mmCIF file of C-alpha atoms and ligand atoms in Angstrom:
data_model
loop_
_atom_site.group_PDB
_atom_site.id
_atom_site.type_symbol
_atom_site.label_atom_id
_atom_site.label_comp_id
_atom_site.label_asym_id
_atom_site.label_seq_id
_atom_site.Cartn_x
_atom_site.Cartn_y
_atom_site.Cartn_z
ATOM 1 C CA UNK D 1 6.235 -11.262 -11.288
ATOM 2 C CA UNK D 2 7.015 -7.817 -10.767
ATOM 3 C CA UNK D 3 3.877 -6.246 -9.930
ATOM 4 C CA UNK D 4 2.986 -2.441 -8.302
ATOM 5 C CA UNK D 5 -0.160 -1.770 -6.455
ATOM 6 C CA UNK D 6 -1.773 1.792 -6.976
ATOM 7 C CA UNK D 7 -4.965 3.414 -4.940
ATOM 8 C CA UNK D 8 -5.673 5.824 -2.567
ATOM 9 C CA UNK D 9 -5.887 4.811 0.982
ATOM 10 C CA UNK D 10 -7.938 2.488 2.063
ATOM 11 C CA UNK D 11 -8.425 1.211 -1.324
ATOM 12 C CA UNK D 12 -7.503 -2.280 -0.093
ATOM 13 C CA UNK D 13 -4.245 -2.807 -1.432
ATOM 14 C CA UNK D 14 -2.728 -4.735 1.534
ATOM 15 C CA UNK D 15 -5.576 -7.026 1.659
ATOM 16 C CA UNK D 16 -5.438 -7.846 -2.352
ATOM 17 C CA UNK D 17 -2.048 -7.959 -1.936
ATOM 18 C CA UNK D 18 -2.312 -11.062 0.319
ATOM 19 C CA UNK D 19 -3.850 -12.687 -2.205
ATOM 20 C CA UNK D 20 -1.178 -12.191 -4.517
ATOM 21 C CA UNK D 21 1.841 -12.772 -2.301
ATOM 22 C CA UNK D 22 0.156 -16.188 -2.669
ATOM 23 C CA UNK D 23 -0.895 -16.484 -5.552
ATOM 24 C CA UNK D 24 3.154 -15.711 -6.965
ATOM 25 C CA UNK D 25 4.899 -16.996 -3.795
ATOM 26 C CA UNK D 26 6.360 -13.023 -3.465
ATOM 27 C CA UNK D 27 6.517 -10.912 -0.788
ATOM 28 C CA UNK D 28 4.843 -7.583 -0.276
ATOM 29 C CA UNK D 29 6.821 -4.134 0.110
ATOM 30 C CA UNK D 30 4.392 -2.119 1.958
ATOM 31 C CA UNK D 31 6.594 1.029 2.855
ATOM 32 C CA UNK D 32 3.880 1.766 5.157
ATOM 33 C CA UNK D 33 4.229 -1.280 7.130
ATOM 34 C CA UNK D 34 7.719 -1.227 7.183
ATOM 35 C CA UNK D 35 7.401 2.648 8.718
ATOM 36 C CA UNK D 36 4.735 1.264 10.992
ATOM 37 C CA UNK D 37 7.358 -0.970 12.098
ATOM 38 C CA UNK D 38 10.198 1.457 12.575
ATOM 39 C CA UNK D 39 7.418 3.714 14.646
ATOM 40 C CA UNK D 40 6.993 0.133 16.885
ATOM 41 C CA UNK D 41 10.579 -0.206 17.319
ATOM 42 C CA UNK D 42 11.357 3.087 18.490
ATOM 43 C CA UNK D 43 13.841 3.906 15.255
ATOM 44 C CA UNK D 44 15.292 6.669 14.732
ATOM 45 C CA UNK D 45 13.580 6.764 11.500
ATOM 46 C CA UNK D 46 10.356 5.361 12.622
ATOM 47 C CA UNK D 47 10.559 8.893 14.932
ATOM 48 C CA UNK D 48 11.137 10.909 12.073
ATOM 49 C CA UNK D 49 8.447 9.146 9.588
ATOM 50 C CA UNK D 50 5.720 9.464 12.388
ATOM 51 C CA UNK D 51 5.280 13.482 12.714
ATOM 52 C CA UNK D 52 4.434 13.028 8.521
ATOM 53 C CA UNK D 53 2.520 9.911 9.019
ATOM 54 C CA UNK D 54 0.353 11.260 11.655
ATOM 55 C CA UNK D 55 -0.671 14.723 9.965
ATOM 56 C CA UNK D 56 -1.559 12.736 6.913
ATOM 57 C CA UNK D 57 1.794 13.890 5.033
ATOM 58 C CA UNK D 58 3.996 12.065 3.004
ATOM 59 C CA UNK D 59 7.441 11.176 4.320
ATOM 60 C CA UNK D 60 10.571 12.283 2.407
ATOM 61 C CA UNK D 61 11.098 10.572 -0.534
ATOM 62 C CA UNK D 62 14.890 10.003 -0.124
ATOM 63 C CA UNK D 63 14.063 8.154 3.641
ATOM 64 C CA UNK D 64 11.668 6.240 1.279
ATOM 65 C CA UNK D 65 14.363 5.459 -1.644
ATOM 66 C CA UNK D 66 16.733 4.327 0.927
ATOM 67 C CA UNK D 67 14.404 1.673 2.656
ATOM 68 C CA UNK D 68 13.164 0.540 -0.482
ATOM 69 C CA UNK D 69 16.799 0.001 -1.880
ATOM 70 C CA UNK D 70 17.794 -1.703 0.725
ATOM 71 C CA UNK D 71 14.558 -4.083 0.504
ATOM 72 C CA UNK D 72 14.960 -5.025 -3.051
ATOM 73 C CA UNK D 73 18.442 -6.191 -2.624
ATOM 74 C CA UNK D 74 17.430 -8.795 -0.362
ATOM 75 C CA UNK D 75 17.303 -12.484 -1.707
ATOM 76 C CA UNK D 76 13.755 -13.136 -1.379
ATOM 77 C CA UNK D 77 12.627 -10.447 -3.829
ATOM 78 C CA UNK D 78 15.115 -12.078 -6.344
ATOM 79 C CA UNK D 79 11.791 -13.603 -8.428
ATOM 80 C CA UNK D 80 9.813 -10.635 -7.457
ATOM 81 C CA UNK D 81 7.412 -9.002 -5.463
ATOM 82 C CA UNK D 82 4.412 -6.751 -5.095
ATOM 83 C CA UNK D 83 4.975 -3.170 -4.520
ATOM 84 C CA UNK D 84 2.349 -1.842 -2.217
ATOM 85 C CA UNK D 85 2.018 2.379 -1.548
ATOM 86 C CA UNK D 86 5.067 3.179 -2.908
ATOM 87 C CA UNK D 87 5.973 4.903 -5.575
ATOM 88 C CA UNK D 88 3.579 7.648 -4.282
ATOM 89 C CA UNK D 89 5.486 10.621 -5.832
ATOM 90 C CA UNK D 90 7.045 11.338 -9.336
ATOM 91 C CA UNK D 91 10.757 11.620 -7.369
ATOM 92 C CA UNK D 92 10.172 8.429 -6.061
ATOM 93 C CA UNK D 93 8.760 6.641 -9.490
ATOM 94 C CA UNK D 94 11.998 7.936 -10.989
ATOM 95 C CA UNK D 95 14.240 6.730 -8.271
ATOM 96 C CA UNK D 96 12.576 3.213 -8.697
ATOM 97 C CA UNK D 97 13.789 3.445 -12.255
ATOM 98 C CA UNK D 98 17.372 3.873 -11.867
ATOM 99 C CA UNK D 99 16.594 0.922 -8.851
ATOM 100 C CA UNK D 100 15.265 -1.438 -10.952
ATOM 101 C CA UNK D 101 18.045 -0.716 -13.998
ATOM 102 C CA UNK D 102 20.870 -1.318 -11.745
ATOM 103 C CA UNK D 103 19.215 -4.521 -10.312
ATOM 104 C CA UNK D 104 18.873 -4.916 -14.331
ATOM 105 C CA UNK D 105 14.864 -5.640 -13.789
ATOM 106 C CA UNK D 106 11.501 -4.613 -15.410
ATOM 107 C CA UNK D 107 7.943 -4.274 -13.635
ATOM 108 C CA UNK D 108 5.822 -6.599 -15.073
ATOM 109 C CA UNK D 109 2.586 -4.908 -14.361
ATOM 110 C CA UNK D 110 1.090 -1.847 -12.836
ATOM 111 C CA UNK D 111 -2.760 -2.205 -11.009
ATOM 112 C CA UNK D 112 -4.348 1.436 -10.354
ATOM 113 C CA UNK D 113 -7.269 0.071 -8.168
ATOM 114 C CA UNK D 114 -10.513 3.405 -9.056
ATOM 115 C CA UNK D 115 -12.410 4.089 -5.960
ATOM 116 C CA UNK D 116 -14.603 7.278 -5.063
ATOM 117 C CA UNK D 117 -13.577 9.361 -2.104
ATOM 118 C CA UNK D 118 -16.717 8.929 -0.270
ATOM 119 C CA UNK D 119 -16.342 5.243 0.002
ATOM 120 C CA UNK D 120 -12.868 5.482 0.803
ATOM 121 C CA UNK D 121 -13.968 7.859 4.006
ATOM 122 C CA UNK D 122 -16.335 5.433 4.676
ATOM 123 C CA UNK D 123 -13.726 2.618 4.743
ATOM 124 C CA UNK D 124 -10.993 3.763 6.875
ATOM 125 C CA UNK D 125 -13.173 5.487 9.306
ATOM 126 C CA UNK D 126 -14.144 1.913 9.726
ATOM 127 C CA UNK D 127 -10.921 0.117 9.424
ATOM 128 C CA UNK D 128 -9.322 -2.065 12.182
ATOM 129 C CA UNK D 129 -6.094 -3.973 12.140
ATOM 130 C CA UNK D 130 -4.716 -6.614 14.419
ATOM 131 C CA UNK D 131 -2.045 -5.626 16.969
ATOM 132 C CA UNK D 132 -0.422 -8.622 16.787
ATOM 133 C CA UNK D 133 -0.791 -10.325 13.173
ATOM 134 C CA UNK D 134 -1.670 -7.114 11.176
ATOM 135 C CA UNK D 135 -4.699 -8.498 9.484
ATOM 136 C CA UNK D 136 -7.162 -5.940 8.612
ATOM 137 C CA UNK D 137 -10.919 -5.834 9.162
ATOM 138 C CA UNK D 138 -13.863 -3.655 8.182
ATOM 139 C CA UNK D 139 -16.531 -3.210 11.293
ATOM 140 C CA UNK D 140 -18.823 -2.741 8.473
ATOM 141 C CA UNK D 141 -17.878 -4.789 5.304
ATOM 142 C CA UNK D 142 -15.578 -7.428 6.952
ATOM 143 C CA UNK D 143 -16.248 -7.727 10.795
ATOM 144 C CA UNK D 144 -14.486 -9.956 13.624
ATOM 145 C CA UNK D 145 -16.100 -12.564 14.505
ATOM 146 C CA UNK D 146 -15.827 -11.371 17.803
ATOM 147 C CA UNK D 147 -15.893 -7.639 18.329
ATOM 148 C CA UNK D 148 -12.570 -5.959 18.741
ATOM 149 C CA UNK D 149 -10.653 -9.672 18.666
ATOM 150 C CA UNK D 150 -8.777 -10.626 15.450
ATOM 151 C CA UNK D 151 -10.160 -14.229 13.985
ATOM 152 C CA UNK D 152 -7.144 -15.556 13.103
ATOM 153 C CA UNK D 153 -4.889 -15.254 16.776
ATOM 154 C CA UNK D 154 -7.326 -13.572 19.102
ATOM 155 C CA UNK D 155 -5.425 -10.270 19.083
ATOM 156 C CA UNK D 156 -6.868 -7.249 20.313
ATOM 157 C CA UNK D 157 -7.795 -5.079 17.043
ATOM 158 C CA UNK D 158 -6.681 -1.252 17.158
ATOM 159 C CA UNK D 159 -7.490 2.071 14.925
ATOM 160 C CA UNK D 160 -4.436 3.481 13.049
ATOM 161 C CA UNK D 161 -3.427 7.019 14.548
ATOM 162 C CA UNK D 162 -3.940 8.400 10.719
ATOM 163 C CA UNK D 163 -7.617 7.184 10.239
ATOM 164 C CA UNK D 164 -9.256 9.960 11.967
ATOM 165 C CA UNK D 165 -11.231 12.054 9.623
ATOM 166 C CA UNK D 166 -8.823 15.219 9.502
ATOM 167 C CA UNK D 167 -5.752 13.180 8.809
ATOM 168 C CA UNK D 168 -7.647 10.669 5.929
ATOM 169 C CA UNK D 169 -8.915 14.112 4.255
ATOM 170 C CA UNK D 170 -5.534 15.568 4.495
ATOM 171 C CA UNK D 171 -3.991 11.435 2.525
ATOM 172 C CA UNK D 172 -6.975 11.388 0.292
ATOM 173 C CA UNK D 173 -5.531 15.861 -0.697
ATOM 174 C CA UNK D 174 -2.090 14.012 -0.737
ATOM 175 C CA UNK D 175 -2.938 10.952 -3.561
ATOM 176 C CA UNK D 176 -4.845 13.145 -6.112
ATOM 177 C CA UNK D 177 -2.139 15.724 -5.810
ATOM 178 C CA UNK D 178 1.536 13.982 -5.827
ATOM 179 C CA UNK D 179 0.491 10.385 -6.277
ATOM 180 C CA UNK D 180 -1.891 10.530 -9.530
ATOM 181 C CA UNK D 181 0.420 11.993 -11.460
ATOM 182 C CA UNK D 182 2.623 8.751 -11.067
ATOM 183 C CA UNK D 183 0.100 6.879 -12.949
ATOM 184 C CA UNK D 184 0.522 9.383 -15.740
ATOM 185 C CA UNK D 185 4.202 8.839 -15.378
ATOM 186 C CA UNK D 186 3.726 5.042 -16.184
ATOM 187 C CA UNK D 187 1.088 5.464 -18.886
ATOM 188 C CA UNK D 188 3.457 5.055 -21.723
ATOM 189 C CA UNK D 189 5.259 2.061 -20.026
ATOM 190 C CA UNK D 190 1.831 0.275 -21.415
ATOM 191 C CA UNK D 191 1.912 -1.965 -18.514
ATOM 192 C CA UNK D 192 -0.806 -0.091 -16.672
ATOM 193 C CA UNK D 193 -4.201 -2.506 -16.233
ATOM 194 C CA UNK D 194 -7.269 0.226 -14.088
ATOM 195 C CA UNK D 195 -9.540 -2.111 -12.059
ATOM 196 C CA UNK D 196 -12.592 -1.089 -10.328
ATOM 197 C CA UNK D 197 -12.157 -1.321 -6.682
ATOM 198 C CA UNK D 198 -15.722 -0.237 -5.431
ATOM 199 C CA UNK D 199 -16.761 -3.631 -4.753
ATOM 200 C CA UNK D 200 -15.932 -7.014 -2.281
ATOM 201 C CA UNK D 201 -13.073 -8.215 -1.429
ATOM 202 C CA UNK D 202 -13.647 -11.199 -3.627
ATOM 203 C CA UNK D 203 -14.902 -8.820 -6.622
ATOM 204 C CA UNK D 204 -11.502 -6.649 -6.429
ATOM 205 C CA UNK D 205 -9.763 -9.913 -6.096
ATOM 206 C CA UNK D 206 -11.395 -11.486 -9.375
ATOM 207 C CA UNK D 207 -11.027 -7.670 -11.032
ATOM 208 C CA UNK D 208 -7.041 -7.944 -10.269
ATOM 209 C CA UNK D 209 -6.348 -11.438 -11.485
ATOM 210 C CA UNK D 210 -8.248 -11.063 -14.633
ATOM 211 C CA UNK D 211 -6.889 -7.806 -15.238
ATOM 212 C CA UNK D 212 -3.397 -9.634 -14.675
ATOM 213 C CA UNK D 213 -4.448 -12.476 -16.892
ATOM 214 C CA UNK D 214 -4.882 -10.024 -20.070
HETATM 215 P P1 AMP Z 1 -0.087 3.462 4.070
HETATM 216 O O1 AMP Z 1 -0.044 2.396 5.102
HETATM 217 O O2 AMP Z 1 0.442 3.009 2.739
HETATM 218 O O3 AMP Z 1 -1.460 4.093 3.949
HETATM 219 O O4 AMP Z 1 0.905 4.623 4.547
HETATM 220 C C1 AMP Z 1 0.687 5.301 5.768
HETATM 221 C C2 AMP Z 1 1.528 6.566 5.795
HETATM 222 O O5 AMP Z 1 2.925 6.214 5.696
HETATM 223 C C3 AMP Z 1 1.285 7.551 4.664
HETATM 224 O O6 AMP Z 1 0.193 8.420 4.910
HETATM 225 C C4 AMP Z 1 2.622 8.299 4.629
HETATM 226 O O7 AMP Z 1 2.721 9.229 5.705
HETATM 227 C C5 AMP Z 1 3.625 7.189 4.931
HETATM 228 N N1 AMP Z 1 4.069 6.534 3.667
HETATM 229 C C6 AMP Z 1 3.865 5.242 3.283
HETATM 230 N N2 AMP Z 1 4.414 4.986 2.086
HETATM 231 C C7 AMP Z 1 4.981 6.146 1.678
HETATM 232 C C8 AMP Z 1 5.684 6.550 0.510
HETATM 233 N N3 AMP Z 1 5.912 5.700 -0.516
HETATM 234 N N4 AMP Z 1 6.113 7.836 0.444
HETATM 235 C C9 AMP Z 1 5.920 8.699 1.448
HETATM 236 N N5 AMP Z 1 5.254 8.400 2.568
HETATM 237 C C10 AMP Z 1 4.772 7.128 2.693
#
């Protein structure tokens, strides 16, 4: 299952794709985790990707290309994998396309999770992750158990730099104007399934897999 994850940020596309990395036994490429991680480890592209990431800007889309052709070359995404915030930009959907012809493979389907803005402002000014296992809370929808600790390994729980309100106007400005147009870009490929992600976690979750299931 080849499968690509669209939605403005904070939509919840790293938490639905949890669910489908087990669902499929396939990993997630989340090219903002994998920045997140070159920012951690003091790269010399994690320095470069962080001035974009933290005014809310996107990061070059031939950095992107490269880390994302290097990914899908490795073994483990040899029976696929879920493609999570990238392609955000028509360059980049078109890159992907001469990617996946030389690896001589075809995305199986595309999710565009619909969300209003308010709700996404409301989300992210609320979001959390865990410094040590990444997993992502809501202090309203989806709170630790214990404030500021993560459930799952007791890790302390931090604020991304980029969900302060400036910077998640300045991503939610980004998404309607480079990264909708990429759904229009794969309307024709008549893969495209919309789901309605103003709901649970558990609601999104059913939304996806019977969307998938069509
Ligand atoms: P995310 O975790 O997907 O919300 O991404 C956080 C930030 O990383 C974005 O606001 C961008 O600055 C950068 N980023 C992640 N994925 C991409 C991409 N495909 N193209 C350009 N920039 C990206």
């Amino acid at each position: 299952m080849k499968l690509l994850l669209i939605g403005p940020p904070g939509v919840g596309k790293g938490t639905q794709a949890n669910f489908l990395i087990e669902k499929y036994n396939i990993p997630q490429i989340s090219t903002g985790d994998m920045l997140r991680e070159n920012i951690r480890n003091e790269t010399s592209l994690g320095d470069e990707a962080k001035k974009y990431m933290d005014a809310g800007k996107l990061v070059p889309d031939e950095v992107i290309l490269n880390m994302i052709n290097d990914r899908l070359n490795k073994h483990d995404c040899n029976n696929g994998y879920i493609l999570d915030g990238f392609p955000r930009t028509i360059p980049q959907a078109k890159g992907l396309d001469i990617l996946l012809g030389k690896l001589k493979q075809n995305l199986d389907s595309i999710v565009v999770m619909k969300i209003s803005d308010s709700l996404i402002i409301k989300r992210l000014s609320n979001r959390r992750s865990c410094k040590e296992c990444n997993k992502v809370y809501n202090l309203i929808f989806d709170p630790p158990t214990i404030s500021n600790k993560c459930n799952d390994c007791s890790g302390n729980l931090y604020m991304r730099d980029d969900d302060n309100p400036k910077t998640i106007q300045n991503r939610l400005n980004v998404y309607h104007e480079q990264t909708e147009p990429v759904i229009d870009f794969y309307h024709n490929k008549k893969i495209t399934k919309e789901i309605n992600a103003d709901g649970s976690i558990m609601e999104i979750k059913n939304n996806i897999l019977n969307s998938l299931s069509k």
